[in-house]
CSV table of C-alpha atoms and ligand atoms in Angstrom, one decimal:
chain,number,residue,atom,x,y,z
A,1014,MET,CA,53.7,12.7,4.5
A,1015,GLY,CA,56.5,10.2,5.4
A,1016,ALA,CA,57.3,7.3,3.1
A,1017,ALA,CA,55.8,4.8,5.6
A,1018,CYS,CA,52.6,6.7,5.9
A,1019,MET,CA,52.3,7.0,2.1
A,1020,LEU,CA,52.8,3.2,1.8
A,1021,LEU,CA,50.1,2.6,4.4
A,1022,ALA,CA,47.7,5.0,2.7
A,1023,ALA,CA,48.3,3.4,-0.7
A,1024,SER,CA,47.8,-0.1,0.6
A,1025,HIS,CA,44.6,1.0,2.4
A,1026,ARG,CA,43.4,2.4,-1.0
A,1027,THR,CA,44.1,-0.7,-2.9
A,1028,ALA,CA,42.5,-2.8,-0.1
A,1029,GLN,CA,39.2,-0.8,-0.4
A,1030,ALA,CA,36.7,-3.0,-2.0
A,1031,GLU,CA,35.1,-2.3,-5.4
A,1032,VAL,CA,31.4,-1.7,-5.0
A,1033,LEU,CA,28.6,-2.2,-7.6
A,1034,ILE,CA,25.3,-0.4,-7.1
A,1035,ARG,CA,22.5,-1.6,-9.4
A,1036,PHE,CA,19.9,1.2,-9.6
A,1037,SER,CA,16.7,0.1,-11.2
A,1038,HIS,CA,13.8,2.4,-12.1
A,1039,VAL,CA,10.7,2.4,-14.4
A,1040,VAL,CA,10.9,5.7,-16.3
A,1041,ALA,CA,12.9,6.9,-19.2
A,1042,ASP,CA,16.4,8.5,-18.9
A,1043,ASP,CA,15.0,11.8,-20.1
A,1044,THR,CA,12.9,12.5,-17.0
A,1045,PRO,CA,13.6,14.1,-13.6
A,1046,LYS,CA,14.3,10.6,-12.1
A,1047,GLY,CA,16.2,9.3,-15.0
A,1048,GLN,CA,18.5,12.4,-15.1
A,1049,MET,CA,19.0,12.2,-11.3
A,1050,ALA,CA,20.1,8.6,-11.5
A,1051,LEU,CA,22.6,9.3,-14.3
A,1052,HIS,CA,24.0,12.3,-12.4
A,1053,PHE,CA,24.4,10.2,-9.3
A,1054,LYS,CA,26.3,7.6,-11.4
A,1055,THR,CA,28.6,10.3,-12.8
A,1056,LEU,CA,29.3,11.8,-9.3
A,1057,VAL,CA,30.0,8.5,-7.8
A,1058,ALA,CA,32.4,7.5,-10.6
A,1059,GLN,CA,34.3,10.8,-10.2
A,1060,ARG,CA,34.4,10.9,-6.4
A,1061,SER,CA,35.5,7.2,-6.0
A,1062,GLY,CA,37.9,7.3,-8.9
A,1063,GLY,CA,35.9,4.5,-10.6
A,1064,ARG,CA,36.1,2.2,-7.6
A,1065,ILE,CA,32.3,2.4,-6.9
A,1066,ARG,CA,30.2,1.8,-10.0
A,1067,VAL,CA,26.6,2.6,-10.4
A,1068,GLU,CA,24.7,0.7,-13.1
A,1069,VAL,CA,21.4,2.4,-14.0
A,1070,TYR,CA,18.6,0.3,-15.4
A,1071,PRO,CA,15.8,2.6,-16.7
A,1072,ASP,CA,12.4,1.9,-18.2
A,1073,SER,CA,11.6,-1.3,-16.2
A,1074,GLN,CA,14.4,-3.0,-18.1
A,1075,LEU,CA,15.4,-5.0,-15.0
A,1076,TYR,CA,12.4,-4.8,-12.7
A,1077,GLY,CA,9.0,-3.2,-12.8
A,1078,ASP,CA,6.4,-2.1,-10.3
A,1079,ASP,CA,5.5,-5.7,-9.5
A,1080,ASP,CA,8.9,-6.9,-8.4
A,1081,GLU,CA,11.3,-4.1,-7.8
A,1082,MET,CA,10.7,-3.8,-4.0
A,1083,GLU,CA,11.1,-7.6,-3.7
A,1084,ALA,CA,14.3,-7.4,-5.7
A,1085,LEU,CA,15.7,-4.7,-3.3
A,1086,ARG,CA,14.8,-6.9,-0.3
A,1087,LEU,CA,16.5,-9.9,-1.8
A,1088,GLY,CA,19.6,-7.9,-2.7
A,1089,ALA,CA,19.2,-8.3,-6.5
A,1090,VAL,CA,19.5,-4.5,-6.7
A,1091,GLU,CA,21.0,-2.0,-4.3
A,1092,MET,CA,18.9,1.2,-5.1
A,1093,LEU,CA,15.4,2.1,-6.2
A,1094,ALA,CA,13.4,5.3,-6.4
A,1095,PRO,CA,9.8,4.2,-6.4
A,1096,SER,CA,7.0,6.7,-6.4
A,1097,LEU,CA,5.6,7.6,-3.0
A,1098,SER,CA,2.3,6.1,-4.1
A,1099,LYS,CA,3.9,2.6,-4.2
A,1100,PHE,CA,4.9,2.3,-0.6
A,1101,GLY,CA,1.3,1.8,0.7
A,1102,THR,CA,1.1,-1.8,-0.7
A,1103,VAL,CA,4.4,-2.7,1.0
A,1104,GLY,CA,3.0,-1.8,4.4
A,1105,ILE,CA,3.6,2.0,4.7
A,1106,PRO,CA,0.2,3.6,3.9
A,1107,GLU,CA,1.3,6.9,5.4
A,1108,PHE,CA,3.1,7.6,2.1
A,1109,GLU,CA,-0.3,7.8,0.4
A,1110,VAL,CA,-0.8,11.2,2.0
A,1111,PHE,CA,1.1,12.5,-1.1
A,1112,ASP,CA,-1.7,11.1,-3.3
A,1113,LEU,CA,-4.5,13.1,-1.8
A,1114,PRO,CA,-5.9,15.1,-4.7
A,1115,PHE,CA,-5.6,18.9,-4.5
A,1116,LEU,CA,-3.7,18.7,-1.2
A,1117,PHE,CA,-0.7,20.6,-2.6
A,1118,ARG,CA,-0.9,23.8,-4.5
A,1119,ASP,CA,2.7,23.9,-5.6
A,1120,LEU,CA,6.1,22.3,-5.1
A,1121,ALA,CA,7.1,24.7,-2.3
A,1122,GLN,CA,4.3,23.2,-0.2
A,1123,VAL,CA,5.4,19.6,-1.1
A,1124,ARG,CA,9.0,20.5,-0.1
A,1125,CYS,CA,7.9,21.9,3.2
A,1126,VAL,CA,6.7,18.4,3.9
A,1127,THR,CA,9.5,16.3,2.4
A,1128,ARG,CA,12.3,18.5,3.8
A,1129,GLY,CA,10.8,19.0,7.3
A,1130,SER,CA,10.1,16.8,10.3
A,1131,ILE,CA,7.3,14.9,8.5
A,1132,GLY,CA,9.6,13.9,5.7
A,1133,ARG,CA,12.3,12.7,8.1
A,1134,LYS,CA,9.7,10.7,10.0
A,1135,LEU,CA,8.5,9.1,6.8
A,1136,LEU,CA,12.0,8.2,5.6
A,1137,HIS,CA,12.7,6.7,9.0
A,1138,ARG,CA,9.5,4.7,8.8
A,1139,LEU,CA,10.9,2.8,5.8
A,1140,SER,CA,13.3,0.9,8.1
A,1141,ARG,CA,10.4,-1.1,9.5
A,1142,GLN,CA,9.9,-2.6,6.0
A,1143,GLN,CA,13.6,-3.4,5.4
A,1144,MET,CA,14.5,-0.3,3.5
A,1145,VAL,CA,16.8,2.6,4.2
A,1146,GLY,CA,15.2,5.9,3.2
A,1147,LEU,CA,17.8,8.2,1.6
A,1148,GLY,CA,15.8,11.2,0.3
A,1149,PHE,CA,13.0,12.6,-1.8
A,1150,LEU,CA,12.8,13.6,-5.4
A,1151,ASP,CA,10.0,15.5,-7.2
A,1152,ASN,CA,8.6,14.7,-10.5
A,1153,GLY,CA,5.7,17.1,-10.5
A,1154,PHE,CA,2.0,17.4,-10.8
A,1155,LYS,CA,-0.2,14.9,-12.7
A,1156,GLN,CA,-2.4,15.7,-15.6
A,1157,MET,CA,-5.4,13.6,-16.8
A,1158,SER,CA,-5.4,12.0,-20.2
A,1159,ALA,CA,-7.9,10.0,-22.2
A,1160,GLY,CA,-9.2,9.6,-25.7
A,1161,LYS,CA,-11.5,12.6,-25.0
A,1162,PRO,CA,-11.2,15.8,-22.9
A,1163,ILE,CA,-12.0,15.2,-19.3
A,1164,GLN,CA,-12.8,18.5,-17.6
A,1165,ASN,CA,-16.1,18.0,-15.8
A,1166,VAL,CA,-17.0,15.5,-13.2
A,1167,GLN,CA,-19.5,13.8,-15.6
A,1168,ASP,CA,-16.6,13.3,-18.2
A,1169,PHE,CA,-15.1,10.7,-15.8
A,1170,LYS,CA,-18.2,8.6,-15.5
A,1171,GLY,CA,-17.6,5.0,-16.5
A,1172,LEU,CA,-14.0,5.5,-17.7
A,1173,ARG,CA,-11.4,2.9,-16.8
A,1174,LEU,CA,-8.4,4.8,-15.6
A,1175,ARG,CA,-5.0,3.4,-14.9
A,1176,VAL,CA,-3.7,4.1,-11.4
A,1177,GLN,CA,-0.6,3.2,-9.4
A,1178,ALA,CA,-1.1,0.8,-6.5
A,1179,SER,CA,-2.4,3.3,-4.0
A,1180,ARG,CA,-5.8,3.0,-2.3
A,1181,VAL,CA,-6.1,6.8,-2.2
A,1182,LEU,CA,-5.6,7.0,-6.0
A,1183,ALA,CA,-8.2,4.3,-6.5
A,1184,ALA,CA,-10.6,6.1,-4.1
A,1185,GLN,CA,-10.0,9.4,-6.0
A,1186,MET,CA,-11.0,7.7,-9.3
A,1187,ARG,CA,-14.1,6.1,-7.8
A,1188,ALA,CA,-15.2,9.4,-6.3
A,1189,LEU,CA,-15.1,10.8,-9.8
A,1190,GLY,CA,-17.3,7.9,-11.1
A,1191,ALA,CA,-14.5,6.2,-12.9
A,1192,TYR,CA,-13.1,2.6,-12.5
A,1193,PRO,CA,-9.6,2.5,-11.3
A,1194,LEU,CA,-7.3,-0.2,-12.7
A,1195,VAL,CA,-4.0,-0.8,-11.0
A,1196,LEU,CA,-1.3,-1.5,-13.7
A,1197,PRO,CA,2.5,-1.5,-13.6
A,1198,PHE,CA,3.9,1.7,-15.2
A,1199,GLY,CA,5.7,-0.4,-17.8
A,1200,GLU,CA,2.5,-1.9,-19.0
A,1201,THR,CA,0.4,1.2,-19.2
A,1202,ARG,CA,1.1,2.2,-22.8
A,1203,ARG,CA,0.2,-1.2,-24.1
A,1204,ALA,CA,-3.0,-1.2,-22.0
A,1205,LEU,CA,-4.0,2.2,-23.3
A,1206,ALA,CA,-3.2,1.2,-26.9
A,1207,ALA,CA,-5.3,-2.0,-26.6
A,1208,GLY,CA,-8.2,-0.2,-25.0
A,1209,VAL,CA,-7.9,-2.2,-21.8
A,1210,VAL,CA,-7.9,1.2,-20.0
A,1211,ASP,CA,-9.3,4.5,-21.3
A,1212,GLY,CA,-7.0,7.0,-19.6
A,1213,ALA,CA,-4.3,7.7,-17.0
A,1214,GLU,CA,-2.8,10.4,-14.8
A,1215,ASN,CA,0.8,11.4,-15.4
A,1216,PRO,CA,3.2,14.3,-15.2
A,1217,VAL,CA,3.7,15.5,-18.8
A,1218,SER,CA,7.4,14.3,-18.7
A,1219,ASN,CA,6.2,10.7,-18.1
A,1220,PHE,CA,3.3,11.0,-20.6
A,1221,LEU,CA,5.7,12.1,-23.4
A,1222,THR,CA,8.6,9.8,-22.7
A,1223,GLN,CA,6.4,6.8,-22.5
A,1224,GLY,CA,5.0,7.6,-25.9
A,1225,LEU,CA,1.5,8.0,-24.7
A,1226,ALA,CA,0.7,10.9,-27.1
A,1227,PRO,CA,-0.3,8.6,-30.0
A,1228,VAL,CA,-2.6,6.6,-27.8
A,1229,GLN,CA,-4.2,9.4,-25.8
A,1230,ARG,CA,-5.7,12.3,-27.9
A,1231,ALA,CA,-6.6,14.6,-25.0
A,1232,VAL,CA,-4.6,15.9,-22.0
A,1233,THR,CA,-6.3,18.0,-19.5
A,1234,LEU,CA,-4.1,20.2,-17.3
A,1235,THR,CA,-5.7,19.3,-14.0
A,1236,SER,CA,-2.5,19.3,-11.8
A,1237,HIS,CA,-4.8,17.5,-9.4
A,1238,GLY,CA,-2.1,15.5,-7.6
A,1239,TYR,CA,1.6,15.2,-6.9
A,1240,LEU,CA,4.0,12.5,-8.1
A,1241,GLY,CA,7.3,12.2,-6.3
A,1242,TYR,CA,9.8,9.5,-5.2
A,1243,ALA,CA,11.7,8.2,-2.2
A,1244,MET,CA,15.2,7.0,-2.8
A,1245,VAL,CA,15.7,3.7,-1.0
A,1246,SER,CA,18.5,1.2,-0.5
A,1247,ASN,CA,18.8,-2.3,1.0
A,1248,PRO,CA,19.8,-2.0,4.7
A,1249,ARG,CA,22.3,-4.9,4.6
A,1250,PHE,CA,24.0,-3.4,1.6
A,1251,TRP,CA,24.1,0.0,3.2
A,1252,ALA,CA,25.5,-1.3,6.5
A,1253,SER,CA,28.1,-3.3,4.6
A,1254,LEU,CA,29.8,-0.1,3.2
A,1255,ASP,CA,32.6,1.4,5.1
A,1256,ALA,CA,31.8,4.7,6.8
A,1257,ALA,CA,33.8,6.8,4.3
A,1258,ASP,CA,32.0,5.3,1.3
A,1259,ARG,CA,28.6,5.7,2.9
A,1260,ALA,CA,29.4,9.4,3.6
A,1261,MET,CA,30.6,9.9,0.0
A,1262,LEU,CA,27.5,8.1,-1.4
A,1263,THR,CA,25.2,10.1,0.8
A,1264,GLN,CA,26.7,13.3,-0.3
A,1265,ALA,CA,26.6,12.3,-4.0
A,1266,LEU,CA,23.0,11.3,-3.7
A,1267,ASN,CA,22.1,14.5,-2.0
A,1268,ASP,CA,23.8,16.5,-4.8
A,1269,ALA,CA,22.0,14.4,-7.4
A,1270,LEU,CA,18.7,14.8,-5.7
A,1271,ASP,CA,19.2,18.6,-5.4
A,1272,GLN,CA,20.0,18.7,-9.1
A,1273,GLY,CA,16.9,16.5,-10.0
A,1274,ASN,CA,14.7,18.7,-7.8
A,1275,ARG,CA,16.0,21.8,-9.6
A,1276,LEU,CA,15.4,20.2,-13.0
A,1277,SER,CA,11.9,18.7,-12.4
A,1278,ALA,CA,9.7,21.7,-12.9
A,1279,ASP,CA,11.6,22.8,-16.0
A,1280,MET,CA,11.5,19.3,-17.5
A,1281,ASN,CA,7.7,19.1,-17.1
A,1282,GLN,CA,7.4,22.7,-18.5
A,1283,GLN,CA,9.6,21.8,-21.5
A,1284,ALA,CA,7.6,18.6,-22.0
A,1285,LEU,CA,4.4,20.6,-22.1
A,1286,VAL,CA,5.8,22.9,-24.8
A,1287,THR,CA,6.7,19.8,-26.8
A,1288,LEU,CA,3.3,18.3,-26.3
A,1289,ARG,CA,1.5,21.5,-27.4
A,1290,LYS,CA,3.3,21.2,-30.7
A,1291,ASP,CA,1.9,17.7,-31.3
A,1292,PRO,CA,-1.0,18.1,-33.7
A,1293,GLY,CA,-2.4,14.7,-32.6
A,1294,VAL,CA,-3.0,15.8,-29.0
A,1295,GLN,CA,-5.4,18.5,-27.7
A,1296,VAL,CA,-4.3,20.1,-24.5
A,1297,HIS,CA,-7.2,21.4,-22.4
A,1298,THR,CA,-7.2,23.6,-19.3
A,1299,LEU,CA,-9.8,23.9,-16.5
A,1300,SER,CA,-11.9,26.9,-15.6
A,1301,PRO,CA,-11.8,27.8,-11.9
A,1302,ALA,CA,-15.4,26.5,-11.6
A,1303,GLN,CA,-14.4,23.1,-13.2
A,1304,ARG,CA,-11.5,22.8,-10.9
A,1305,ASP,CA,-13.6,23.6,-7.8
A,1306,ALA,CA,-16.1,20.9,-9.0
A,1307,LEU,CA,-13.4,18.3,-9.3
A,1308,ARG,CA,-11.9,19.3,-5.9
A,1309,LEU,CA,-15.3,18.9,-4.3
A,1310,ALA,CA,-16.0,15.5,-6.0
A,1311,VAL,CA,-12.8,13.9,-4.8
A,1312,GLN,CA,-13.4,14.6,-1.1
A,1313,PRO,CA,-14.3,10.9,-0.4
A,1314,ALA,CA,-10.7,10.0,-1.1
A,1315,TYR,CA,-9.8,12.0,2.1
A,1316,ASP,CA,-12.2,9.8,4.2
A,1317,ASP,CA,-10.5,6.7,2.7
A,1318,PHE,CA,-7.1,8.0,3.7
A,1319,GLU,CA,-8.2,8.9,7.2
A,1320,ARG,CA,-9.6,5.5,7.7
A,1321,ARG,CA,-6.4,3.8,6.6
A,1322,VAL,CA,-3.8,6.1,8.1
A,1323,GLY,CA,-5.4,8.3,10.7
A,1324,VAL,CA,-6.0,12.0,10.7
A,1325,SER,CA,-3.0,13.2,12.6
A,1326,LEU,CA,-0.5,13.0,9.7
A,1327,LEU,CA,-2.9,14.8,7.4
A,1328,ARG,CA,-3.6,17.5,10.0
A,1329,GLN,CA,0.1,17.9,10.5
A,1330,VAL,CA,0.7,18.4,6.8
A,1331,GLN,CA,-2.2,20.9,6.6
A,1332,ARG,CA,-1.1,22.8,9.7
A,1333,ASP,CA,2.7,22.8,9.2
A,1334,CYS,CA,2.7,23.3,5.4
A,1335,ALA,CA,-0.3,25.3,4.7
A,1336,PRO,CA,-0.2,27.0,1.3
B,856,LMR,C1,3.8,5.6,-12.3
B,856,LMR,O1,3.7,4.4,-12.1
B,856,LMR,O2,2.9,6.3,-12.9
B,856,LMR,C2,5.0,6.4,-11.8
B,856,LMR,O3,5.2,6.0,-10.5
B,856,LMR,C3,6.1,6.2,-12.7
B,856,LMR,C4,7.3,6.9,-12.1
B,856,LMR,O4,8.2,6.3,-11.5
B,856,LMR,O5,7.4,8.1,-12.4
């Protein structure tokens, strides 16, 4: 490179603006989402030579379920990874397809949806609500917890169960004879401890890292529903980046999401090993007959989804990504 070119390149480099990305989320660092966020931060620091900084705010420190989407819209944060269940209330009910109980048998089936044309369409759909959809991340499958084992349909009767703000999840709990109560994730532990709610549904990694074990004596391995996330940014912020930065951030995010998706199943498996060692918690499993009875009982949640979103998306998931 000639001296003039080197000078030009150097001045271009110094002229490149510093960028700050505030990434807020509601779970602990030691979860699939928490680890993905920290890995993204490291990759961005390395690949930008420290010029682009990612600040990660875990555990609802900055914003919680009630205000994080609004904060993104207003430009108070640049990135979020809300669970897919939380997009229905901001005008994208199609995302609640992921909440349908017993729809997915394993992560391979979920990934067929998120990595295929349906996933691309859903990410694109976010633009109508002033968000840029950048990718999907798994947590895993949810397990039911309460003060007593809940294995049979009659065990759910009359229980107040915390749900995320998803109509499908509320319909699922009602179909089981329970009362769904929508609460922000960050307030769930306190509500369980105070007896405001009797139980909840969480992947084991969230259950453990939120310290729910001392306030929920029984976990039943129902794996009845999926919990995953969509990585989103603010469109004005995203458009304000220069093309090279946007490409670098997209690549760093894809790499971090790949790593998070590789880690998620292991982290939940490891969390279960830890949970089983806790003498204060009983871990129950379901017999095939109990599982079938639950599956049958939650069918009204499907009617609810179809009424809200239409059958075509559900049929496409069932047709293109059959187990
Ligand atoms: C929940 O509210 O239960 C989850 O969405 C929390 C999370 O982000 O994993």
